[in-house]
Tab-separated table of C-alpha atoms in Angstrom:
chain	number	residue	atom	x	y	z
A	1	MET	CA	0.000	0.000	0.000
A	2	HIS	CA	1.343	3.413	-0.992
A	3	LYS	CA	2.065	5.733	1.911
A	4	ALA	CA	1.495	9.463	1.611
A	5	PRO	CA	4.571	11.668	2.156
A	6	TRP	CA	4.985	12.632	5.804
A	7	LEU	CA	7.218	15.627	5.011
A	8	THR	CA	6.198	18.793	3.158
A	9	ILE	CA	8.819	21.379	2.145
A	10	LEU	CA	6.756	24.546	1.960
A	11	GLY	CA	7.939	27.707	0.234
A	12	LEU	CA	6.946	30.741	2.279
A	13	GLY	CA	7.039	34.388	1.267
A	14	GLU	CA	7.408	37.476	3.418
A	15	ASP	CA	3.612	37.875	3.376
A	16	GLY	CA	3.202	34.663	5.398
A	17	LEU	CA	-0.226	33.064	5.073
A	18	ASP	CA	-1.435	35.767	2.695
A	19	GLY	CA	0.705	34.339	-0.075
A	20	LEU	CA	-0.292	30.716	0.428
A	21	SER	CA	-2.868	28.794	-1.562
A	22	PRO	CA	-5.798	27.125	0.276
A	23	ALA	CA	-4.094	23.745	-0.256
A	24	SER	CA	-0.902	24.992	1.408
A	25	ARG	CA	-2.885	26.327	4.356
A	26	GLN	CA	-4.519	22.928	4.778
A	27	VAL	CA	-1.093	21.290	4.893
A	28	LEU	CA	-0.082	23.673	7.683
A	29	ASP	CA	-3.308	23.032	9.580
A	30	ARG	CA	-2.813	19.249	9.448
A	31	ALA	CA	0.847	19.295	10.458
A	32	GLU	CA	1.846	17.900	13.849
A	33	ILE	CA	5.226	19.630	13.620
A	34	ILE	CA	6.312	22.814	11.867
A	35	MET	CA	10.058	23.266	11.544
A	36	GLY	CA	11.909	26.279	10.203
A	37	PRO	CA	14.165	29.234	10.995
A	38	PRO	CA	12.820	31.671	13.620
A	39	ARG	CA	12.038	34.306	10.972
A	40	HIS	CA	9.869	31.913	8.996
A	41	LEU	CA	8.089	30.630	12.090
A	42	SER	CA	7.253	34.221	13.020
A	43	LEU	CA	5.417	34.711	9.726
A	44	ILE	CA	2.685	32.168	10.459
A	45	PRO	CA	0.097	32.111	13.275
A	46	GLU	CA	-0.169	29.367	15.883
A	47	THR	CA	-1.861	26.256	14.502
A	48	GLY	CA	-1.501	23.936	17.485
A	49	ALA	CA	1.455	22.174	15.891
A	50	LYS	CA	4.712	21.771	17.757
A	51	ARG	CA	7.264	24.314	16.541
A	52	VAL	CA	10.902	23.365	16.088
A	53	GLU	CA	13.532	25.977	15.231
A	54	TRP	CA	15.977	24.907	12.532
A	55	PRO	CA	19.462	25.297	14.037
A	56	VAL	CA	22.612	26.937	12.680
A	57	PRO	CA	24.614	25.542	10.961
A	58	PHE	CA	21.979	24.199	8.593
A	59	ALA	CA	23.346	20.637	8.526
A	60	ASP	CA	22.573	20.257	12.248
A	61	GLY	CA	18.861	20.312	11.465
A	62	LEU	CA	18.885	17.186	9.319
A	63	PRO	CA	19.333	14.711	12.227
A	64	ILE	CA	16.495	16.472	14.072
A	65	LEU	CA	14.256	16.166	11.022
A	66	THR	CA	15.189	12.500	10.586
A	67	LYS	CA	13.935	11.725	14.092
A	68	LEU	CA	10.522	13.108	13.086
A	69	ARG	CA	10.170	10.550	10.267
A	70	GLY	CA	6.593	9.335	9.879
A	71	ARG	CA	4.922	12.249	11.706
A	72	PRO	CA	3.145	14.891	9.560
A	73	THR	CA	5.818	17.585	9.353
A	74	VAL	CA	6.154	20.857	7.459
A	75	VAL	CA	9.555	22.466	6.881
A	76	LEU	CA	9.342	26.159	6.054
A	77	ALA	CA	11.729	27.518	3.420
A	78	SER	CA	12.048	30.769	1.500
A	79	GLY	CA	10.210	31.155	-1.799
A	80	ASP	CA	11.114	28.321	-4.143
A	81	PRO	CA	12.980	25.778	-1.977
A	82	PHE	CA	14.732	24.314	-5.021
A	83	TRP	CA	16.243	27.542	-6.383
A	84	PHE	CA	19.303	28.185	-4.190
A	85	GLY	CA	17.148	27.009	-1.292
A	86	ALA	CA	17.071	24.283	1.322
A	87	GLY	CA	14.939	21.904	-0.738
A	88	SER	CA	17.681	19.986	-2.521
A	89	VAL	CA	19.680	19.414	0.681
A	90	ILE	CA	16.615	18.068	2.488
A	91	ALA	CA	15.394	15.989	-0.466
A	92	ARG	CA	18.629	14.058	-0.899
A	93	SER	CA	18.497	13.039	2.766
A	94	PHE	CA	15.174	11.189	2.353
A	95	ASP	CA	13.572	8.752	-0.070
A	96	ALA	CA	11.532	10.232	-2.904
A	97	GLY	CA	8.238	8.915	-1.508
A	98	GLU	CA	8.748	10.525	1.894
A	99	TRP	CA	8.509	14.169	0.917
A	100	VAL	CA	6.655	16.596	-1.301
A	101	SER	CA	7.419	20.241	-2.030
A	102	ILE	CA	5.040	23.145	-2.506
A	103	PRO	CA	7.108	26.035	-3.886
A	104	GLY	CA	6.273	29.653	-3.309
A	105	GLN	CA	7.158	32.629	-5.450
A	106	SER	CA	10.945	32.888	-5.705
A	107	THR	CA	12.835	35.997	-4.669
A	108	PHE	CA	14.399	36.020	-8.143
A	109	SER	CA	10.973	36.220	-9.809
A	110	LEU	CA	9.891	39.027	-7.493
A	111	ALA	CA	13.139	40.941	-8.034
A	112	ALA	CA	12.974	40.577	-11.819
A	113	ALA	CA	9.373	41.806	-11.767
A	114	ARG	CA	10.372	44.892	-9.772
A	115	LEU	CA	13.341	45.643	-12.053
A	116	GLY	CA	11.759	44.690	-15.370
A	117	TRP	CA	14.616	42.326	-16.182
A	118	PRO	CA	14.080	39.153	-18.251
A	119	LEU	CA	15.119	36.213	-16.095
A	120	GLU	CA	16.246	34.146	-19.090
A	121	THR	CA	19.141	36.577	-19.668
A	122	THR	CA	19.791	37.538	-16.036
A	123	LEU	CA	22.330	35.532	-14.011
A	124	THR	CA	21.133	34.442	-10.576
A	125	PHE	CA	23.333	33.595	-7.584
A	126	GLY	CA	22.616	32.343	-4.084
A	127	LEU	CA	25.445	33.941	-2.086
A	128	HIS	CA	23.811	33.671	1.334
A	129	ALA	CA	26.184	30.776	2.079
A	130	ALA	CA	28.887	31.292	-0.553
A	131	PRO	CA	31.741	33.792	-1.042
A	132	LEU	CA	31.367	36.889	-3.209
A	133	THR	CA	34.278	35.663	-5.328
A	134	ARG	CA	31.788	33.309	-7.045
A	135	LEU	CA	30.978	36.394	-9.135
A	136	ARG	CA	34.536	36.836	-10.468
A	137	PRO	CA	34.351	34.678	-13.641
A	138	HIS	CA	31.177	36.498	-14.703
A	139	LEU	CA	31.968	40.136	-13.912
A	140	SER	CA	31.983	42.374	-16.974
A	141	SER	CA	30.538	45.747	-17.849
A	142	GLY	CA	26.918	45.338	-18.955
A	143	LEU	CA	26.222	42.246	-16.835
A	144	ARG	CA	22.886	42.090	-15.031
A	145	THR	CA	22.601	39.681	-12.154
A	146	ILE	CA	20.398	39.127	-9.093
A	147	LEU	CA	22.045	37.957	-5.869
A	148	LEU	CA	20.726	36.559	-2.621
A	149	LEU	CA	22.883	37.768	0.284
A	150	ARG	CA	23.190	36.373	3.796
A	151	ASN	CA	22.324	39.624	5.632
A	152	GLY	CA	22.220	43.402	5.387
A	153	GLN	CA	25.927	43.836	6.186
A	154	ALA	CA	26.802	41.800	3.089
A	155	VAL	CA	25.623	44.679	0.857
A	156	ALA	CA	28.566	46.818	1.986
A	157	GLU	CA	30.919	43.851	1.500
A	158	LEU	CA	29.572	43.460	-2.027
A	159	ALA	CA	30.129	47.162	-2.755
A	160	THR	CA	33.715	46.892	-1.507
A	161	TYR	CA	34.402	43.784	-3.600
A	162	LEU	CA	33.060	45.378	-6.786
A	163	THR	CA	35.202	48.456	-6.174
A	164	GLU	CA	38.317	46.343	-5.636
A	165	THR	CA	37.734	44.391	-8.859
A	166	GLY	CA	37.421	47.574	-10.927
A	167	PHE	CA	33.640	47.776	-11.349
A	168	ALA	CA	33.137	50.887	-9.234
A	169	ASP	CA	30.478	52.360	-11.548
A	170	THR	CA	28.048	49.520	-10.836
A	171	THR	CA	24.514	50.393	-9.749
A	172	LEU	CA	23.039	48.385	-6.889
A	173	HIS	CA	19.295	47.745	-6.731
A	174	VAL	CA	18.856	46.704	-3.099
A	175	MET	CA	15.555	44.996	-2.265
A	176	GLU	CA	14.565	44.069	1.285
A	177	ALA	CA	11.773	41.723	2.403
A	178	LEU	CA	10.339	41.380	-1.107
A	179	GLY	CA	6.679	40.464	-1.242
A	180	GLY	CA	5.917	41.390	2.354
A	181	PRO	CA	4.672	44.398	4.311
A	182	ARG	CA	8.270	45.497	5.038
A	183	GLU	CA	9.271	45.532	1.368
A	184	ARG	CA	11.682	48.297	0.399
A	185	ALA	CA	13.624	48.775	-2.853
A	186	ARG	CA	16.347	51.360	-3.494
A	187	SER	CA	18.835	51.985	-6.306
A	188	MET	CA	22.219	53.443	-5.392
A	189	SER	CA	25.906	53.725	-6.168
A	190	LEU	CA	28.543	51.614	-4.428
A	191	THR	CA	29.552	54.627	-2.330
A	192	GLN	CA	25.977	55.132	-1.146
A	193	ALA	CA	25.703	51.441	-0.275
A	194	LEU	CA	28.659	51.761	2.086
A	195	LEU	CA	26.801	54.468	4.037
A	196	GLU	CA	23.371	52.829	4.258
A	197	THR	CA	21.981	50.048	6.459
A	198	PHE	CA	19.843	47.179	5.225
A	199	GLU	CA	17.541	44.610	6.820
A	200	HIS	CA	17.474	40.868	6.195
A	201	PRO	CA	16.207	39.235	3.990
A	202	VAL	CA	17.937	41.143	1.228
A	203	CYS	CA	18.654	40.593	-2.436
A	204	VAL	CA	20.534	42.830	-4.841
A	205	GLY	CA	20.258	43.432	-8.556
A	206	LEU	CA	23.550	44.476	-10.152
A	207	ASP	CA	23.907	46.674	-13.216
A	208	VAL	CA	27.625	46.037	-13.571
A	209	ALA	CA	29.711	48.898	-14.978
A	210	GLY	CA	33.333	49.997	-14.818
A	211	ASP	CA	36.671	49.313	-16.445
A	212	GLY	CA	37.403	46.166	-14.446
A	213	ARG	CA	38.909	43.187	-16.224
A	214	ALA	CA	36.448	40.730	-17.734
A	215	LEU	CA	37.693	37.146	-17.964
A	216	PRO	CA	37.374	35.363	-21.330
A	217	LYS	CA	34.704	32.667	-21.553
A	218	VAL	CA	36.846	30.254	-23.589
A	219	ALA	CA	39.567	27.908	-22.335
A	220	GLY	CA	43.037	29.396	-22.064
A	221	LYS	CA	42.572	32.245	-19.603
A	222	PRO	CA	45.416	34.829	-19.401
A	223	ASP	CA	48.429	33.580	-17.443
A	224	ASP	CA	48.571	36.691	-15.265
A	225	ILE	CA	45.245	36.042	-13.523
A	226	PHE	CA	47.000	33.223	-11.651
A	227	GLU	CA	49.457	33.709	-8.817
A	228	THR	CA	52.483	31.613	-9.796
A	229	ASP	CA	56.121	30.883	-9.006
A	230	GLY	CA	56.839	30.582	-12.714
A	231	GLN	CA	55.689	26.986	-13.064
A	232	ILE	CA	52.404	27.197	-14.954
A	233	THR	CA	50.872	25.490	-17.975
A	234	LYS	CA	50.983	28.436	-20.370
A	235	ARG	CA	47.806	29.759	-21.953
A	236	PRO	CA	48.003	28.118	-25.435
A	237	ILE	CA	49.006	24.727	-23.989
A	238	ARG	CA	46.296	25.060	-21.334
A	239	ALA	CA	43.675	25.697	-24.021
A	240	LEU	CA	44.759	22.596	-25.956
A	241	THR	CA	44.852	20.575	-22.730
A	242	LEU	CA	41.319	21.610	-21.732
A	243	SER	CA	40.187	20.641	-25.220
A	244	ALA	CA	41.750	17.201	-24.761
A	245	LEU	CA	40.232	16.815	-21.276
A	246	ALA	CA	36.847	17.568	-22.897
A	247	PRO	CA	34.837	18.298	-19.715
A	248	ARG	CA	31.269	17.001	-19.699
A	249	ARG	CA	28.486	17.862	-17.315
A	250	GLY	CA	28.864	16.379	-13.822
A	251	GLU	CA	32.369	14.958	-14.288
A	252	HIS	CA	35.149	14.836	-11.694
A	253	LEU	CA	38.803	15.620	-12.518
A	254	TRP	CA	42.057	14.641	-10.880
A	255	ASP	CA	44.738	17.262	-11.618
A	256	ILE	CA	47.966	15.476	-10.651
A	257	GLY	CA	50.907	17.808	-10.101
A	258	GLY	CA	48.646	20.839	-9.830
A	259	GLY	CA	51.358	23.545	-9.880
A	260	THR	CA	49.318	26.757	-9.819
A	261	GLY	CA	46.001	24.944	-10.214
A	262	SER	CA	45.330	26.570	-13.583
A	263	ILE	CA	44.081	23.376	-15.255
A	264	SER	CA	41.665	22.341	-12.500
A	265	ILE	CA	40.467	25.939	-12.009
A	266	GLU	CA	39.688	26.367	-15.701
A	267	TRP	CA	38.041	22.940	-15.696
A	268	LEU	CA	35.665	24.120	-12.959
A	269	MET	CA	34.931	27.340	-14.849
A	270	CYS	CA	33.515	25.323	-17.750
A	271	ASP	CA	30.332	24.275	-15.913
A	272	PRO	CA	28.973	24.578	-12.340
A	273	THR	CA	28.284	20.823	-12.149
A	274	LEU	CA	31.971	19.922	-12.601
A	275	THR	CA	34.171	19.005	-9.628
A	276	ALA	CA	37.925	18.594	-9.283
A	277	THR	CA	40.726	17.557	-6.965
A	278	SER	CA	44.194	19.027	-7.400
A	279	ILE	CA	47.069	16.922	-6.018
A	280	GLU	CA	50.325	18.789	-5.377
A	281	PRO	CA	53.439	17.479	-3.543
A	282	LEU	CA	54.895	20.880	-2.583
A	283	GLU	CA	53.190	22.594	0.354
A	284	ASP	CA	53.759	26.160	-0.866
A	285	ARG	CA	52.293	25.317	-4.258
A	286	ALA	CA	49.305	23.568	-2.685
A	287	SER	CA	48.641	26.761	-0.697
A	288	ARG	CA	48.991	28.813	-3.873
A	289	ILE	CA	46.469	26.592	-5.670
A	290	ARG	CA	44.024	27.218	-2.808
A	291	ARG	CA	44.496	31.002	-3.101
A	292	ASN	CA	44.084	30.970	-6.881
A	293	ALA	CA	40.925	28.887	-6.672
A	294	ASP	CA	39.380	31.105	-4.003
A	295	SER	CA	40.210	34.395	-5.740
A	296	LEU	CA	38.802	33.189	-9.067
A	297	GLY	CA	35.515	31.969	-7.604
A	298	GLN	CA	36.301	28.249	-7.678
A	299	ASP	CA	36.305	27.652	-3.928
A	300	ARG	CA	34.779	24.211	-4.500
A	301	LEU	CA	38.173	22.916	-5.731
A	302	ASP	CA	39.522	20.240	-3.393
A	303	VAL	CA	43.292	20.633	-2.881
A	304	VAL	CA	45.322	17.672	-1.620
A	305	HIS	CA	48.913	18.169	-0.435
A	306	GLY	CA	50.664	14.908	-1.253
A	307	THR	CA	52.589	12.892	-3.810
A	308	ALA	CA	50.888	10.622	-6.327
A	309	PRO	CA	50.213	7.758	-6.484
A	310	GLY	CA	50.198	7.419	-2.675
A	311	ALA	CA	48.068	10.541	-2.193
A	312	LEU	CA	45.410	9.165	-4.558
A	313	ASN	CA	44.304	6.364	-2.243
A	314	GLY	CA	40.885	7.069	-0.749
A	315	LEU	CA	40.004	9.929	-3.115
A	316	THR	CA	36.723	9.937	-5.023
A	317	LEU	CA	37.457	8.180	-8.302
A	318	PRO	CA	37.628	10.529	-11.283
A	319	ASP	CA	36.036	10.531	-14.694
A	320	VAL	CA	39.056	12.331	-16.140
A	321	VAL	CA	42.720	12.540	-15.071
A	322	PHE	CA	45.324	15.109	-16.074
A	323	VAL	CA	48.994	14.449	-15.300
A	324	GLY	CA	50.893	17.714	-15.470
A	325	GLY	CA	53.685	16.788	-13.077
A	326	GLY	CA	55.194	13.752	-11.419
A	327	LEU	CA	54.834	11.559	-14.508
A	328	SER	CA	56.370	8.112	-13.928
A	329	THR	CA	55.925	4.460	-14.785
A	330	GLU	CA	54.781	3.850	-11.194
A	331	LEU	CA	52.035	6.476	-11.515
A	332	LEU	CA	50.785	5.216	-14.879
A	333	ASP	CA	50.790	1.616	-13.601
A	334	TRP	CA	48.716	2.702	-10.576
A	335	LEU	CA	46.232	4.629	-12.709
A	336	ARG	CA	45.784	1.729	-15.104
A	337	ALA	CA	45.262	-0.726	-12.221
A	338	ASN	CA	42.925	1.382	-10.078
A	339	LEU	CA	40.810	3.564	-12.366
A	340	ARG	CA	37.498	2.524	-13.865
A	341	THR	CA	37.130	1.454	-17.461
A	342	GLY	CA	36.173	4.501	-19.508
A	343	THR	CA	38.239	6.977	-17.485
A	344	ARG	CA	39.896	9.529	-19.765
A	345	LEU	CA	43.587	10.270	-19.213
A	346	VAL	CA	45.610	13.200	-20.546
A	347	ALA	CA	49.315	13.608	-19.777
A	348	ASN	CA	51.737	16.353	-20.845
A	349	ALA	CA	55.498	15.799	-21.115
A	350	VAL	CA	58.343	18.264	-21.650
A	351	THR	CA	61.538	16.302	-20.919
A	352	LEU	CA	63.014	13.673	-23.231
A	353	GLU	CA	62.569	11.036	-20.532
A	354	SER	CA	58.874	11.742	-19.965
A	355	GLU	CA	58.329	12.021	-23.728
A	356	ALA	CA	59.823	8.551	-24.190
A	357	LEU	CA	57.587	7.232	-21.405
A	358	LEU	CA	54.449	8.555	-23.114
A	359	ALA	CA	55.587	7.136	-26.455
A	360	ALA	CA	55.976	3.713	-24.840
A	361	TRP	CA	52.544	3.832	-23.190
A	362	HIS	CA	50.984	5.058	-26.409
A	363	GLY	CA	52.410	1.931	-28.009
A	364	LYS	CA	50.789	-0.235	-25.308
A	365	LEU	CA	47.386	1.410	-24.896
A	366	GLY	CA	46.901	3.480	-28.024
A	367	GLY	CA	45.113	6.805	-27.882
A	368	ASP	CA	46.342	10.060	-29.437
A	369	LEU	CA	49.922	11.330	-29.241
A	370	LEU	CA	50.343	15.007	-30.093
A	371	ARG	CA	53.515	17.097	-30.279
A	372	ILE	CA	52.881	20.789	-29.674
A	373	GLU	CA	55.528	23.288	-30.796
A	374	LEU	CA	54.902	26.996	-30.322
A	375	ALA	CA	56.970	30.095	-31.020
A	376	GLN	CA	56.307	33.694	-30.044
A	377	ALA	CA	57.607	36.837	-31.719
A	378	GLY	CA	60.187	38.744	-29.686
A	379	ALA	CA	63.002	41.232	-29.996
A	380	LEU	CA	66.076	40.076	-31.912
A	381	GLY	CA	68.455	42.995	-31.787
A	382	PRO	CA	66.796	45.909	-33.625
A	383	ARG	CA	64.389	43.500	-35.349
A	384	ARG	CA	62.058	40.693	-34.376
A	385	GLY	CA	62.390	36.941	-34.428
A	386	TRP	CA	60.689	33.790	-33.258
A	387	LYS	CA	61.445	32.537	-29.764
A	388	SER	CA	60.477	28.890	-29.489
A	389	ALA	CA	59.074	27.369	-26.313
A	390	TYR	CA	59.967	23.849	-25.242
A	391	PRO	CA	57.838	21.400	-27.249
A	392	VAL	CA	55.136	19.579	-25.306
A	393	VAL	CA	54.110	16.002	-26.033
A	394	GLN	CA	50.523	15.242	-25.058
A	395	TRP	CA	49.049	11.765	-24.736
A	396	SER	CA	45.287	11.279	-24.549
A	397	VAL	CA	43.661	7.903	-24.005
A	398	THR	CA	40.471	6.320	-22.684
A	399	LEU	CA	41.327	3.464	-20.326
């Protein structure tokens, strides 16, 4: 016999019950337990149900909710629980038949309606639990984006960050408590935002303007956006390497011998569903990879300080592997023995010894072997000439 879901994830607006459908009100009336943050609980009247405050940090509430399994329970969330909301985190903790969601009107929809912006061309970000640097790959003059922020103080932090990145002419459209009796919307400069105070919940529409540097959307980002000690896969080689790695939605990368982290960082920039682990034996370089990832909005990069293949034990198995450093017979033997069939492998070699190693493995396993030779124009006395870089041999294979 099919059991009805015991858990309802209910999207609630700032207007409380006024914004709920009759069906949603009935769900609240029938609930034995209503769980949510204090602000959400304050928006609904007493129904006789037991009220449970969702704790901070958010993850601490999941064990509490699990103990309520089987009792009619409503969890209150903001707007649409599955658009930068709590819905997805809760849903993956329970079986599909245990829960149902009733979404409310999202903050993004309300903000777009106030601003007159088409949502299909407006970027949306949930930065209430993420760093502002998530914006960095997207910042360019003319960008329009709507952001959810964690509190009122974050508006000033946003204004400071935009100033520091060169987009000081940006206009902020600050909207507080959208859809409720406390709603307030104001447009202002970054300087004005530093002088004002704002109340939670708050979202901001950005009309980005200024002469700040916009990052290219294609693979092969400029070398100088990365902090480096000189050891970096240069831009043209990086572009060819990303092409060989061929990232696909939802895939996980191992970047072995991470160096500056440029390969794994650009991998992550290709799509928000991609994940990556960078493995680097030198501690100072591992720290540098972490700084590069954070500053370029790829804070989800996992950095492992260790030497492959030993450091690979226990890591989530990859879909794709790039070997940019530490190439050896021992490493290739380990990868062949431990990785799943279908894993894609790309390795770059510069020295004669590592080139010979790739040639030998190409003979054993096949794949594509590519020799990349590049030269750049430079001064040659009073004239110009070609200055050749070391050739790179690249092996690509599917195990």
